[in-house]
Each structure stands twice: as C-alpha cells, then as structure tokens.
PDB file of C-alpha atoms in Angstrom:
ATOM      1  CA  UNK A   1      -2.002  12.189  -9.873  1.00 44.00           C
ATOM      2  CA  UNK A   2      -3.548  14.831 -11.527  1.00 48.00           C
ATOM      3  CA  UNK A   3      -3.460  18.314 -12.014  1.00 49.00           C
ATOM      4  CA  UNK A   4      -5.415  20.603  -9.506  1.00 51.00           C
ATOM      5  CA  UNK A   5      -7.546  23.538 -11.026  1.00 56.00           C
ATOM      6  CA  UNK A   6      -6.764  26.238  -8.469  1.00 58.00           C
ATOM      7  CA  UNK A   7      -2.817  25.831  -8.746  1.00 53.00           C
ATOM      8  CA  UNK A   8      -1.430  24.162 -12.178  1.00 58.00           C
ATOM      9  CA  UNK A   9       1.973  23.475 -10.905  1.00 64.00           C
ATOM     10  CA  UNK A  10       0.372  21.454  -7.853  1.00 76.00           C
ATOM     11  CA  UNK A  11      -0.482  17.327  -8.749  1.00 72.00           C
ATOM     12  CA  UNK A  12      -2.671  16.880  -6.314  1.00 82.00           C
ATOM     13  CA  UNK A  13      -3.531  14.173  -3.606  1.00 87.00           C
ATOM     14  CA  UNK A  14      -1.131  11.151  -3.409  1.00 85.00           C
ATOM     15  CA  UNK A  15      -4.318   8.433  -3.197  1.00 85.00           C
ATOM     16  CA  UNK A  16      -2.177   5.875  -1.035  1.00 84.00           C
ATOM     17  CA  UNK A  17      -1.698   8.386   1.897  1.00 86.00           C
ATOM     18  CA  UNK A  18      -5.946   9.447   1.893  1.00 90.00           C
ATOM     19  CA  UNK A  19      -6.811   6.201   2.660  1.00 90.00           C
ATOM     20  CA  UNK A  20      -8.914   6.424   6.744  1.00 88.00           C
ATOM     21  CA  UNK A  21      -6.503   4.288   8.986  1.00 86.00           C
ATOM     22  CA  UNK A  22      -4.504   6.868  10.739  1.00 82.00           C
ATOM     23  CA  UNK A  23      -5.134   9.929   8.181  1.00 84.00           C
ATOM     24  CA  UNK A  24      -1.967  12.212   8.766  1.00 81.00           C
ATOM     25  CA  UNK A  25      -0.229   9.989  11.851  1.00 77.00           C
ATOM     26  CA  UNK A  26       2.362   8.667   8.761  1.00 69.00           C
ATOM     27  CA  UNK A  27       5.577  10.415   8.929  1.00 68.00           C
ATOM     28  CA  UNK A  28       5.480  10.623   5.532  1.00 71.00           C
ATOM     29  CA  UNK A  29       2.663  13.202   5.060  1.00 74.00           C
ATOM     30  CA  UNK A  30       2.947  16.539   3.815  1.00 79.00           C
ATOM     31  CA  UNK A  31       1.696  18.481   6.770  1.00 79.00           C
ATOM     32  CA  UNK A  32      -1.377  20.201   4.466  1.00 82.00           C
ATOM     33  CA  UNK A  33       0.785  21.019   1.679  1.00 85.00           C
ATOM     34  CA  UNK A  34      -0.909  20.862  -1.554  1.00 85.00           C
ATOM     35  CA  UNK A  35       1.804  20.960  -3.944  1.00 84.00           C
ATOM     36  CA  UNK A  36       3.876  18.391  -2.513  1.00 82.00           C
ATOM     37  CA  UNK A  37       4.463  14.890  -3.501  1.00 78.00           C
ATOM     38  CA  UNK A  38       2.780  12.732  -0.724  1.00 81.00           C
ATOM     39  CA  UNK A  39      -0.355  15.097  -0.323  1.00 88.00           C
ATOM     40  CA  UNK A  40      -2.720  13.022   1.763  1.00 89.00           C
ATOM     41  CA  UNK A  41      -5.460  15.686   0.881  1.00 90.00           C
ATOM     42  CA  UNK A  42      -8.206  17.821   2.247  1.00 91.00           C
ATOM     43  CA  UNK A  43      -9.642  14.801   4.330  1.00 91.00           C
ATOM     44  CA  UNK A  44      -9.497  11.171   4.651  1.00 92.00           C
ATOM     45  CA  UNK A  45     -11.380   9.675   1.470  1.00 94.00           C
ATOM     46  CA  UNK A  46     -11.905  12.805  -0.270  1.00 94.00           C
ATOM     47  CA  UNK A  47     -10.454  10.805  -3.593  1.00 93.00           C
ATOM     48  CA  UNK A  48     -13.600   9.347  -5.440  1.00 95.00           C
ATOM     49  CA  UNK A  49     -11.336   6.542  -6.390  1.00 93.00           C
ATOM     50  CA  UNK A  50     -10.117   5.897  -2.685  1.00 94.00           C
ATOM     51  CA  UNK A  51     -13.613   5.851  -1.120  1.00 96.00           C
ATOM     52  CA  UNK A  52     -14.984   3.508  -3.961  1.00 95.00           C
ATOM     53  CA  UNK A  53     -11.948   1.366  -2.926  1.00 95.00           C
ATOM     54  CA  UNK A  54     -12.797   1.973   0.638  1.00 95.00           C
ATOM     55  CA  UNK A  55     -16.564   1.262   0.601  1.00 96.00           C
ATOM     56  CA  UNK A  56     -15.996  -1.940  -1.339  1.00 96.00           C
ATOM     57  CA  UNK A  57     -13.441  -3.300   0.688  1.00 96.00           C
ATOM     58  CA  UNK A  58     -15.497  -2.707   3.944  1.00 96.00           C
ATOM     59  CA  UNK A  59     -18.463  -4.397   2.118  1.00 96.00           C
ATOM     60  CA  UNK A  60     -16.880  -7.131   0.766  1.00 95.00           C
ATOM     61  CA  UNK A  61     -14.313  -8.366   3.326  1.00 93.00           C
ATOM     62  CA  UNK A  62     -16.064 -11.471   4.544  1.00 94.00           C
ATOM     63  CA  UNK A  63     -15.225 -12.878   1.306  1.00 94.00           C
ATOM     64  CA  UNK A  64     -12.034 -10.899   0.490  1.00 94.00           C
ATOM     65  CA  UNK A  65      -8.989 -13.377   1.467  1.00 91.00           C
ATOM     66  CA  UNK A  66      -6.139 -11.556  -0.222  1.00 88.00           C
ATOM     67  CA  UNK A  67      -5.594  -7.830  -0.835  1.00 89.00           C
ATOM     68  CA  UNK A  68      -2.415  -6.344  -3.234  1.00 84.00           C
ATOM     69  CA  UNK A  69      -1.870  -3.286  -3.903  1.00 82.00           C
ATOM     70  CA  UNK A  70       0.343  -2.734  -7.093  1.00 74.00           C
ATOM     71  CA  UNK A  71       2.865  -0.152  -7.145  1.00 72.00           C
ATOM     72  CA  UNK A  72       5.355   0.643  -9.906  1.00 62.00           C
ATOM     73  CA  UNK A  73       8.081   1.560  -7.026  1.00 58.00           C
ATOM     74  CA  UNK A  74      10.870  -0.195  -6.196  1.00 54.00           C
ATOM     75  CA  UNK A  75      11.188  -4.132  -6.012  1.00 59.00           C
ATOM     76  CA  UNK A  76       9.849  -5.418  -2.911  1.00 62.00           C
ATOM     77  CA  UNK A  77       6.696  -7.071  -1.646  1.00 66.00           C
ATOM     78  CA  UNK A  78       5.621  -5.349   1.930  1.00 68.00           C
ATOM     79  CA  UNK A  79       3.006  -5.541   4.028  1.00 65.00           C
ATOM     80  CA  UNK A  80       1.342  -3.766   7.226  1.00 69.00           C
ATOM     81  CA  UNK A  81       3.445  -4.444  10.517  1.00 66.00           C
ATOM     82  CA  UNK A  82       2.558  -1.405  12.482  1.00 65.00           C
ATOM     83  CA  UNK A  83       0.065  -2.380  15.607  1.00 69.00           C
ATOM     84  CA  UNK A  84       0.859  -6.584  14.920  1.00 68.00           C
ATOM     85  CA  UNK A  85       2.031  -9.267  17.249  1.00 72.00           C
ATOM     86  CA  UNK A  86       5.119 -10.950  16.750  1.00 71.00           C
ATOM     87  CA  UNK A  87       3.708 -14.033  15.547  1.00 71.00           C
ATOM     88  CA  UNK A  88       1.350 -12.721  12.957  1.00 75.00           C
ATOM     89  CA  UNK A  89       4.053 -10.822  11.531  1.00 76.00           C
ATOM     90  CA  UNK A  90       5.904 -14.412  10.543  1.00 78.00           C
ATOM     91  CA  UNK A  91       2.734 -15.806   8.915  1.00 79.00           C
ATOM     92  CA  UNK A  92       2.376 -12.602   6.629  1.00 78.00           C
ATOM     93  CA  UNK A  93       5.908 -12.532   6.277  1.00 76.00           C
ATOM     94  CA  UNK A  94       6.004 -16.594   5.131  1.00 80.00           C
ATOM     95  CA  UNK A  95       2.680 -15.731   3.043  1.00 78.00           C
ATOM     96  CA  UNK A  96       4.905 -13.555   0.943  1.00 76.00           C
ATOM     97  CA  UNK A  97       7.558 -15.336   0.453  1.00 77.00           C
ATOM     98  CA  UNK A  98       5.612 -18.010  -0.920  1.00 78.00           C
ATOM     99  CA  UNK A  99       4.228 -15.909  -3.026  1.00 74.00           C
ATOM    100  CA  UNK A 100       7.473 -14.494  -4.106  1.00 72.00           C
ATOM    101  CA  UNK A 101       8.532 -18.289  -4.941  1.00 75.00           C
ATOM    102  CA  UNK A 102       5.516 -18.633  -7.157  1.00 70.00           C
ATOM    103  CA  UNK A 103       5.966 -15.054  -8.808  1.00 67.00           C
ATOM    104  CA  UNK A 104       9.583 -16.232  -9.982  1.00 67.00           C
ATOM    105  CA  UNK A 105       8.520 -19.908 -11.369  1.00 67.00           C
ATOM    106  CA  UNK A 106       6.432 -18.167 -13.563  1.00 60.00           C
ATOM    107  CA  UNK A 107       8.485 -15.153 -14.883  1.00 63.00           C
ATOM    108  CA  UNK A 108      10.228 -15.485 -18.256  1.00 61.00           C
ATOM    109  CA  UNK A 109      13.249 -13.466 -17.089  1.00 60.00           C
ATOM    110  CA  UNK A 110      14.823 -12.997 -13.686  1.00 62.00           C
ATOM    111  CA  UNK A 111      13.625 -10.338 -11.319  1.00 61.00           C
ATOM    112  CA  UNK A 112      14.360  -9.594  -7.835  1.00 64.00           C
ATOM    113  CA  UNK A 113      12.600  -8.837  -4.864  1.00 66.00           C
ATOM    114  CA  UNK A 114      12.721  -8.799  -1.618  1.00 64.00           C
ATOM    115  CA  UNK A 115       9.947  -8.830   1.506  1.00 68.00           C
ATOM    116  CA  UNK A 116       9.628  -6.487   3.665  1.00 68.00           C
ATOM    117  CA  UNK A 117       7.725  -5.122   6.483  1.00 67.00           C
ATOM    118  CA  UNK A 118       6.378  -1.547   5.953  1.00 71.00           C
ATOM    119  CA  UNK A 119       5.321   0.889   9.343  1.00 69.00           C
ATOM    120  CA  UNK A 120       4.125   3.611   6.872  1.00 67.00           C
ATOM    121  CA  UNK A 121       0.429   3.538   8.551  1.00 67.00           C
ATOM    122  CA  UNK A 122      -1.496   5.701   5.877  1.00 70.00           C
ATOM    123  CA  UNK A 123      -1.327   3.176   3.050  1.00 83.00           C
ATOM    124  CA  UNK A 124      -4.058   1.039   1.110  1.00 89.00           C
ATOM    125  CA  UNK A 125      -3.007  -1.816   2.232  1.00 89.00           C
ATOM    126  CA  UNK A 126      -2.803  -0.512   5.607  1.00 88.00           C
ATOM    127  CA  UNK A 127      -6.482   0.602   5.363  1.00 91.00           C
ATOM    128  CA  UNK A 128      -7.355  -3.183   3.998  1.00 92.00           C
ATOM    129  CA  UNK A 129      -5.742  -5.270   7.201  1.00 90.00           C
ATOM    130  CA  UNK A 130      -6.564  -2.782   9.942  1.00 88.00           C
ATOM    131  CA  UNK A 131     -10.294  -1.049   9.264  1.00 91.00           C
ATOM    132  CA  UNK A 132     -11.458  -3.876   6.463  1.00 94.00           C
ATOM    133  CA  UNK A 133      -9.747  -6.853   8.590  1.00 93.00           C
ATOM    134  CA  UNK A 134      -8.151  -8.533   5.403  1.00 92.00           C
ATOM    135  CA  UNK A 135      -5.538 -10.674   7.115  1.00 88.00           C
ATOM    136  CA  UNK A 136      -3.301 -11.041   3.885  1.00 87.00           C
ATOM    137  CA  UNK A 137      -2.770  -7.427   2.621  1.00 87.00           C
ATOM    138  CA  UNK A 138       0.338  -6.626   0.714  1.00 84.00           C
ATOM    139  CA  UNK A 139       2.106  -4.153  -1.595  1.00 82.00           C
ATOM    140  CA  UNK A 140       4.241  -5.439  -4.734  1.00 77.00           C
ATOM    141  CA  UNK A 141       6.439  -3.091  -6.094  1.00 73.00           C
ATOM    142  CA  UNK A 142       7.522  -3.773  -9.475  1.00 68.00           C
ATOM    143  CA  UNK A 143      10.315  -1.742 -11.592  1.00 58.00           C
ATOM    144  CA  UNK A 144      11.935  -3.394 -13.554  1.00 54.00           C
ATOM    145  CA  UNK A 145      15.279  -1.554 -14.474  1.00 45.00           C
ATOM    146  CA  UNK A 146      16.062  -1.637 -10.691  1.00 42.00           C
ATOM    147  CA  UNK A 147      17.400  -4.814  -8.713  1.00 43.00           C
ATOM    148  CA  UNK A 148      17.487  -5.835  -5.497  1.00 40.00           C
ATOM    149  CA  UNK A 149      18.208  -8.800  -3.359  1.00 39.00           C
ATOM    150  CA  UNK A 150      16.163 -11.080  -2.629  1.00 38.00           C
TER     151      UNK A 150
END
C-alpha cells in the first residue's frame, strides 16, 4: 500500500480487492472510498502489479497447476468456494489439508492453522480459479504471534 499523491493521509488501493472477477460485488469493498482500507480502486486492474499478475496468469494457466497467494493475516489456509459444487469444494478442501500436513512436518516450531473456505469474491486467488481456471488456488495466511486451531 502506498501513499497516494493527491491525498497524503489516503494508502491507496488494497491490490487483493482490484483483481477482475466480480470487481466491487465483495461485501468487503469500500464503496469508492479512497482513503479506506480495502480500496478496490478506480477500476478493475488499474494496479500495474495486479494486471502483470493478471496477464500472466491468463497466459500461463495451461501449465499453472497450483496458485498461493501469501498473506501475512491471520493463520489459515482458504480458498475460493463462492460459485463451486459441493463436491469440488471437498477436493480443494482435502488438497489443503494435505498441504497443511506437509507444511507442519517441515516446520522447526509448532504453528497452527486451520482451512477454510473463503466467499470474499474479489480476491487473487479468486481471480486465479474463476477467470484463469487454476483448479488449486489458495490463500495462506501466516502470523506468527497469533494461534489458532487447527
């Protein structure tokens, strides 16, 4: 986040919520406001970082298998559920915790997580399953002061 020129108290565009899939459908957006937290900003992929991500991932995704996007929030793996069936839901939802499994074999101290499906629809990862069909997309949020269950 960065600071805008026209208003220095303002930090500008949240880059998860101007991702394309369903630009300012997400509960979470800040209804055009500039200086608040989750501004999605003046368009869909008006970030230069977000429509380099964007253009890649829509050129690359025949070879793409696996998609994370790596947040320092929280302590939870989550992926896209909005707009799934019932029974792809499980598969991501076993892909994770698999993954989760593997994450703690290899840590040197003990971290918790837990899986979870997210319905925010304006996310990165969001953009990677539903416009970039990436099958496996996921978040991991990592703090590591906070604990949760896993």
């Amino acid at each position: 986040w960065f600071r805008t020129p026209e208003n220095d108290s303002c930090l500008g565009v949240d880059a998860s919520r101007n991702f394309d899939y369903k630009w300012l459908k997400d509960d979470y957006n800040s209804g055009g406001n500039k200086c608040s937290d989750f501004y999605e900003g003046p368009n869909p992929r008006s970030e230069p970082e977000v429509k380099l991500l964007s253009n890649f991932l829509l050129k690359q995704n025949k070879t793409i298998k696996l998609f994370l996007n790596l947040d320092g929030y929280g302590s939870q793996v989550s992926f896209p559920s909005v707009k799934l069936k019932h029974r792809s839901v499980d598969v991501l939802n076993d892909v994770a915790k698999a993954g989760l499994k593997n994450l703690k074999m290899h840590r040197d101290r003990e971290t918790k997580y837990s899986v979870r499906k997210d319905d925010h629809l304006t996310t990165p990862e969001s953009f990677a399953m539903h416009k970039a069909k990436i099958k496996f997309s996921y978040k991991i949020e990592s703090m590591e002061n906070r604990q949760s269950s896993i």
